Structure formats: structure tokens, C-alpha cells
Amino acid sequence: MATSSSSGIIPNSGVTTPSIDVASLVSQLISVESRPLTTMNQQIGSYQAKITTLGTIQSALSSFQSTVKSLSNPSQFQQLAVTSSDSTVLSASTTTGATAGSYSMSVNSLAQPQTLVAQGQTSTTAPIGSGTSTTLSFDFGTVSGSAFTSNGNGTKSITIDSSNNSLSGIASAINAANMGVTASIVNDGSSAPYRLVLTSNTTGAGNSMQITAASGGDSTLSSLLTQNYAGTQNLTQTVAAQNAQFTINGTSISSSSSTPTIHVSSRGYLYAPNRNTWHM
């Protein structure tokens, strides 16, 4: 009887090969390996928080030391405070070396600028005079009766000719010159209602205006705008220049400004008129 055989692997259909989750296994291995690093990072964060806290404590301690050090200066306990019964009228502050005291201030009048008004005209645009070139000079100073004393700040001039010899042209020329005078035109309701109004920009009795016209100019302009206290006065003064008048503890003080500065000490009264500043 003939037989035959063969060699090789005979599959066994009843046996299965188990599968392995490689990705999960690797993830778990990485997690295990990274635990020491995570712990280290947590420790670093804890140390950094402690360092920040120590820095805050050090800053607070330094501030406290500075405060305590300043308390060793006796002057810190000798400072005075000052109050005003009406801060809308008088403001006050203290400086080193101030002495205790009580001061009473009374305001009798405020400083004001001078205002001059010209004769009325029937038009603001009609020419005044012939148009001959006329130089008007403005000086500022103190008026006492018919005497005028310049304050030494210099004379300012403008030129009026046929290009600007109307009332509005004169006002524009004065304002454009920026010489310390504001010009405006008012209507008073009369038959010649338009009047040139000149107001000094600076308060105080030492800032009154004197206006002169150079010889050879237009006579109509000269007769309208000349204000010479020792001679012809063609302008009407509606507001006189004046200083502020007030008293401190019964002592009379005059100021060209309504907002002077007063320093109070124990040295008595020292008056500085050029700066509107007084030391007391």
C-alpha cells in the first residue's frame, strides 16, 4: 500500500493571536518617566512664589524703615497747617519755618483796567477823514490830574491810512498790533451809535492809556482818538484804571493785580510792588 507525507505549518483555526495597544503603552511609559519632571516644575513654581512674597515683604519693610527714619526729624512734628475761611477768595499754604498765627484779610476793591470810549459815528465802514497816513502812539502809565507818568514799558504805535480809516478798520489795526489794548465797537442806540471802545489788557493804576497822533497826520483822526492828559482829551474815560485795595490785620496794601501773592512769616511786612508779592 503506498503512503505519502509533507512537511510545513499546519494552521490551527481554533487558536487566535492577542493584539497589543502600542500607543497606550507608550503613553503610559512617558507619563511614568515624566513624573519626576512634573514634580520638579511644581517645586520651582513654589519657590518662585516664595521669592515673590519675600520681595513684597522686603519692599514693605524698606518703606516702613523710611517712614520710621523720617520720624527721627523733629521738624516733622513742628509743621503747621493753614486753612482759609473762604477758599474762593483766599488760598493759603505753609512752608518750612512757618510760625503760628491768625490773619484777617479784607478786600476793599479789585484791580481794574482803564476803558476809553470815542465819539459816536454813523457807520462802522465809512472812511473817517481824508485817508492821510496818521501814526497813533499808545503809552501806558499813571494819571494824576493832568499829569501822565509813563510806566516805562515802551510806546506802541499803529498807522491809519486810506486802507483802514473806518471805525472797523481802526479797531482791527489796534487788535492786530497786539500792544496791550483791546478795541471793540458798541452801538449805543443814538443817531451816531457806533463808538470805538478801547480797554487796556492790564489792570492797575499804572496802566492807563495816553494816545497821541503824530503831527502831519489826518486832523479828523487826531480829533477822534487823541487822549493827552496835559492837553486835549477827545476820548471819554468810562472806567478808570485802579489797583486792588485790601488790608491784612489792619495793614493797607495796594496791588495792580487782583490776585497778589502774600508770604507770611515773623519778619514783619516787606512789599515788592513789581511782582505784586508781599512778604509779611
Short mmCIF file of C-alpha atoms in Angstrom, two decimals, residues 2-280:
data_model
loop_
_atom_site.label_atom_id
_atom_site.label_comp_id
_atom_site.label_asym_id
_atom_site.label_seq_id
_atom_site.Cartn_x
_atom_site.Cartn_y
_atom_site.Cartn_z
CA ALA A 2 1.55 3.29 -0.99
CA THR A 3 1.72 6.32 1.50
CA SER A 4 2.78 9.97 1.16
CA SER A 5 3.74 12.82 3.66
CA SER A 6 4.54 16.58 3.58
CA SER A 7 6.35 18.96 5.95
CA GLY A 8 5.29 22.52 6.92
CA ILE A 9 2.99 24.52 9.30
CA ILE A 10 -0.45 23.26 9.61
CA PRO A 11 -2.73 26.22 10.63
CA ASN A 12 -4.84 25.74 13.67
CA SER A 13 -8.06 27.54 13.10
CA GLY A 14 -9.02 27.23 16.78
CA VAL A 15 -6.12 29.50 18.17
CA THR A 16 -6.17 33.44 18.00
CA THR A 17 -3.22 35.86 18.38
CA PRO A 18 -3.80 38.66 21.03
CA SER A 19 -3.44 42.36 19.83
CA ILE A 20 -1.18 44.90 21.69
CA ASP A 21 -2.17 48.68 22.14
CA VAL A 22 1.25 50.11 21.46
CA ALA A 23 0.16 53.80 21.60
CA SER A 24 -1.40 53.40 25.05
CA LEU A 25 1.62 51.52 26.31
CA VAL A 26 3.99 54.25 25.08
CA SER A 27 1.79 56.99 26.60
CA GLN A 28 1.84 55.27 29.97
CA LEU A 29 5.61 54.82 29.84
CA ILE A 30 6.07 58.54 29.00
CA SER A 31 3.74 59.52 31.86
CA VAL A 32 5.74 57.44 34.30
CA GLU A 33 9.03 58.84 33.06
CA SER A 34 7.80 62.49 33.24
CA ARG A 35 6.63 62.35 36.85
CA PRO A 36 9.97 63.50 38.29
CA LEU A 37 10.00 66.48 35.86
CA THR A 38 6.43 67.44 36.82
CA THR A 39 7.36 67.27 40.49
CA MET A 40 10.41 69.44 39.84
CA ASN A 41 8.32 72.07 37.97
CA GLN A 42 5.87 72.20 40.85
CA GLN A 43 8.73 72.76 43.27
CA ILE A 44 10.14 75.54 41.08
CA GLY A 45 6.74 77.26 41.00
CA SER A 46 6.53 77.03 44.79
CA TYR A 47 10.00 78.55 45.19
CA GLN A 48 9.19 81.37 42.77
CA ALA A 49 6.02 82.22 44.72
CA LYS A 50 8.06 82.33 47.93
CA ILE A 51 10.64 84.60 46.28
CA THR A 52 7.88 86.96 45.12
CA THR A 53 6.40 87.04 48.62
CA LEU A 54 9.81 87.76 50.13
CA GLY A 55 10.30 90.60 47.63
CA THR A 56 6.95 92.14 48.64
CA ILE A 57 7.85 91.86 52.31
CA GLN A 58 11.27 93.44 51.66
CA SER A 59 9.67 96.38 49.79
CA ALA A 60 7.14 96.96 52.59
CA LEU A 61 9.91 96.76 55.18
CA SER A 62 12.02 99.27 53.26
CA SER A 63 9.07 101.68 53.10
CA PHE A 64 8.45 101.21 56.80
CA GLN A 65 12.11 101.90 57.59
CA SER A 66 11.99 105.14 55.55
CA THR A 67 8.89 106.26 57.42
CA VAL A 68 10.43 105.46 60.79
CA LYS A 69 13.63 107.28 59.81
CA SER A 70 11.69 110.44 58.96
CA LEU A 71 10.13 110.38 62.42
CA SER A 72 13.59 110.97 63.89
CA ASN A 73 13.47 114.51 62.42
CA PRO A 74 11.85 116.85 64.97
CA SER A 75 10.67 119.19 62.21
CA GLN A 76 8.15 116.56 61.18
CA PHE A 77 6.29 117.25 64.40
CA GLN A 78 6.57 121.03 64.09
CA GLN A 79 4.83 121.58 60.74
CA LEU A 80 1.78 123.81 60.67
CA ALA A 81 -1.36 123.55 58.59
CA VAL A 82 -3.21 126.55 57.19
CA THR A 83 -6.86 127.00 56.36
CA SER A 84 -8.84 129.77 54.70
CA SER A 85 -12.32 130.71 55.85
CA ASP A 86 -13.27 131.22 52.20
CA SER A 87 -11.06 129.39 49.70
CA THR A 88 -12.87 131.05 46.77
CA VAL A 89 -11.39 134.39 47.85
CA LEU A 90 -8.09 133.43 49.51
CA SER A 91 -5.99 130.28 49.13
CA ALA A 92 -3.11 129.55 51.51
CA SER A 93 -0.27 127.08 52.06
CA THR A 94 2.61 126.67 54.52
CA THR A 95 6.35 126.31 54.03
CA THR A 96 9.28 125.33 56.26
CA GLY A 97 9.80 127.76 59.09
CA ALA A 98 6.20 128.92 59.27
CA THR A 99 5.04 130.29 62.60
CA ALA A 100 1.61 130.00 64.14
CA GLY A 101 -0.67 132.96 63.68
CA SER A 102 -4.07 134.25 62.66
CA TYR A 103 -4.53 136.72 59.83
CA SER A 104 -7.62 138.64 58.81
CA MET A 105 -7.86 139.86 55.21
CA SER A 106 -10.40 142.36 53.91
CA VAL A 107 -10.77 143.25 50.21
CA ASN A 108 -11.93 146.83 49.66
CA SER A 109 -11.75 146.95 45.85
CA LEU A 110 -10.46 144.85 42.96
CA ALA A 111 -7.97 145.95 40.33
CA GLN A 112 -9.47 147.02 37.02
CA PRO A 113 -8.24 148.14 33.57
CA GLN A 114 -8.94 151.53 32.04
CA THR A 115 -11.63 151.88 29.35
CA LEU A 116 -11.83 154.80 26.91
CA VAL A 117 -14.72 155.46 24.50
CA ALA A 118 -14.58 157.55 21.31
CA GLN A 119 -17.30 159.82 19.92
CA GLY A 120 -20.12 158.10 18.03
CA GLN A 121 -20.06 157.50 14.26
CA THR A 122 -22.93 156.84 11.88
CA SER A 123 -21.17 153.91 10.19
CA THR A 124 -18.56 151.30 11.01
CA THR A 125 -17.32 151.08 7.43
CA ALA A 126 -17.40 154.67 6.15
CA PRO A 127 -13.98 156.40 5.88
CA ILE A 128 -13.06 158.78 8.70
CA GLY A 129 -11.04 161.73 7.47
CA SER A 130 -9.17 162.14 4.21
CA GLY A 131 -7.10 158.97 4.42
CA THR A 132 -3.83 160.79 5.11
CA SER A 133 -1.41 158.42 6.82
CA THR A 134 -1.56 159.01 10.56
CA THR A 135 0.58 157.39 13.26
CA LEU A 136 -1.12 156.83 16.62
CA SER A 137 1.15 156.14 19.59
CA PHE A 138 -0.03 154.43 22.77
CA ASP A 139 1.82 154.85 26.04
CA PHE A 140 0.89 153.32 29.41
CA GLY A 141 1.36 154.79 32.85
CA THR A 142 -0.15 156.60 35.82
CA VAL A 143 -2.53 159.54 35.56
CA SER A 144 -2.63 162.13 38.32
CA GLY A 145 -4.84 165.08 37.39
CA SER A 146 -3.38 166.47 34.18
CA ALA A 147 -0.04 164.71 34.69
CA PHE A 148 0.83 161.44 33.00
CA THR A 149 3.84 159.35 34.08
CA SER A 150 4.85 156.54 31.76
CA ASN A 151 5.44 153.13 33.35
CA GLY A 152 8.49 152.67 31.16
CA ASN A 153 7.25 149.67 29.23
CA GLY A 154 7.61 151.49 25.92
CA THR A 155 5.35 153.18 23.41
CA LYS A 156 3.36 151.14 20.87
CA SER A 157 2.27 152.57 17.50
CA ILE A 158 -0.12 151.85 14.64
CA THR A 159 -0.61 153.53 11.27
CA ILE A 160 -4.04 154.50 9.95
CA ASP A 161 -4.40 155.43 6.28
CA SER A 162 -6.92 155.14 3.45
CA SER A 163 -6.82 151.34 3.68
CA ASN A 164 -8.13 151.15 7.25
CA ASN A 165 -9.52 154.57 8.26
CA SER A 166 -13.02 153.28 9.03
CA LEU A 167 -14.15 152.56 12.57
CA SER A 168 -13.90 148.80 12.00
CA GLY A 169 -10.53 149.26 10.27
CA ILE A 170 -9.14 151.20 13.23
CA ALA A 171 -10.37 148.55 15.67
CA SER A 172 -8.81 145.77 13.57
CA ALA A 173 -5.50 147.62 13.34
CA ILE A 174 -5.34 148.10 17.10
CA ASN A 175 -6.15 144.47 17.83
CA ALA A 176 -3.73 143.16 15.19
CA ALA A 177 -0.89 145.20 16.73
CA ASN A 178 -1.17 143.15 19.94
CA MET A 179 0.03 146.09 22.00
CA GLY A 180 -1.93 145.55 25.19
CA VAL A 181 -5.18 147.18 24.11
CA THR A 182 -8.42 145.55 23.03
CA ALA A 183 -10.61 147.53 20.63
CA SER A 184 -14.31 146.88 20.10
CA ILE A 185 -17.31 148.71 18.67
CA VAL A 186 -20.57 149.20 20.57
CA ASN A 187 -23.93 150.54 19.40
CA ASP A 188 -25.44 152.94 21.95
CA GLY A 189 -28.71 153.44 20.03
CA SER A 190 -28.20 157.14 19.32
CA SER A 191 -28.23 158.93 15.95
CA ALA A 192 -24.47 158.28 15.71
CA PRO A 193 -24.48 154.98 17.57
CA TYR A 194 -21.19 153.32 16.69
CA ARG A 195 -18.49 154.02 19.27
CA LEU A 196 -14.94 152.70 19.43
CA VAL A 197 -14.17 151.25 22.87
CA LEU A 198 -10.53 150.83 23.97
CA THR A 199 -9.73 148.71 27.03
CA SER A 200 -6.29 148.13 28.49
CA ASN A 201 -5.39 144.46 28.76
CA THR A 202 -3.59 145.01 32.08
CA THR A 203 -5.19 146.03 35.34
CA GLY A 204 -3.75 148.57 37.74
CA ALA A 205 -3.42 152.33 38.06
CA GLY A 206 -0.04 152.22 36.33
CA ASN A 207 -1.57 151.00 33.06
CA SER A 208 -3.69 153.94 31.94
CA MET A 209 -3.51 154.79 28.22
CA GLN A 210 -2.25 158.00 26.67
CA ILE A 211 -2.80 158.29 22.89
CA THR A 212 -1.09 160.85 20.70
CA ALA A 213 -1.20 161.45 16.95
CA ALA A 214 1.97 162.37 15.08
CA SER A 215 2.00 165.82 13.51
CA GLY A 216 1.13 165.97 9.84
CA GLY A 217 -1.49 163.26 10.12
CA ASP A 218 -5.21 163.45 9.44
CA SER A 219 -6.83 166.04 11.71
CA THR A 220 -10.17 164.19 11.84
CA LEU A 221 -8.50 161.04 13.16
CA SER A 222 -6.48 163.07 15.64
CA SER A 223 -9.58 164.81 16.99
CA LEU A 224 -11.31 161.44 17.36
CA LEU A 225 -8.58 159.44 19.08
CA THR A 226 -6.19 161.80 20.89
CA GLN A 227 -6.03 161.36 24.66
CA ASN A 228 -3.43 163.69 26.11
CA TYR A 229 -3.94 164.32 29.84
CA ALA A 230 -1.87 167.51 29.74
CA GLY A 231 -3.73 168.75 26.67
CA THR A 232 -6.63 167.58 24.50
CA GLN A 233 -8.67 164.62 25.65
CA ASN A 234 -11.07 163.52 22.92
CA LEU A 235 -11.90 160.14 24.44
CA THR A 236 -14.24 159.63 27.38
CA GLN A 237 -12.95 157.55 30.28
CA THR A 238 -15.78 155.26 31.35
CA VAL A 239 -13.67 153.05 33.65
CA ALA A 240 -10.60 154.34 35.46
CA ALA A 241 -7.58 152.13 35.89
CA GLN A 242 -7.17 151.21 39.54
CA ASN A 243 -5.28 148.93 41.89
CA ALA A 244 -6.78 146.36 44.18
CA GLN A 245 -7.05 147.64 47.73
CA PHE A 246 -7.12 145.30 50.71
CA THR A 247 -5.95 145.03 54.30
CA ILE A 248 -4.25 142.25 56.27
CA ASN A 249 -4.56 142.53 60.03
CA GLY A 250 -5.37 146.20 59.55
CA THR A 251 -2.40 146.95 57.28
CA SER A 252 -3.43 148.53 53.95
CA ILE A 253 -1.95 147.01 50.80
CA SER A 254 -2.35 148.06 47.17
CA SER A 255 -1.81 145.78 44.18
CA SER A 256 -2.10 146.23 40.43
CA SER A 257 -3.37 142.64 40.35
CA SER A 258 -6.50 141.25 41.97
CA THR A 259 -4.60 138.02 42.67
CA PRO A 260 -1.41 139.02 44.53
CA THR A 261 0.84 136.58 46.38
CA ILE A 262 1.49 137.17 50.08
CA HIS A 263 4.16 135.37 52.13
CA VAL A 264 3.62 135.40 55.88
CA SER A 265 6.49 134.98 58.37
CA SER A 266 7.58 136.54 61.64
CA ARG A 267 9.82 139.17 60.00
CA GLY A 268 7.28 141.95 59.52
CA TYR A 269 5.97 143.42 56.27
CA LEU A 270 8.06 143.58 53.11
CA TYR A 271 6.41 144.99 49.99
CA ALA A 272 7.59 144.05 46.47
CA PRO A 273 5.40 146.10 44.07
CA ASN A 274 6.96 144.98 40.79
CA ARG A 275 5.89 141.38 41.36
CA ASN A 276 2.64 142.03 43.23
CA THR A 277 4.20 139.98 46.03
CA TRP A 278 4.34 140.80 49.70
CA HIS A 279 6.35 139.14 52.48
CA MET A 280 4.94 139.53 55.94
#
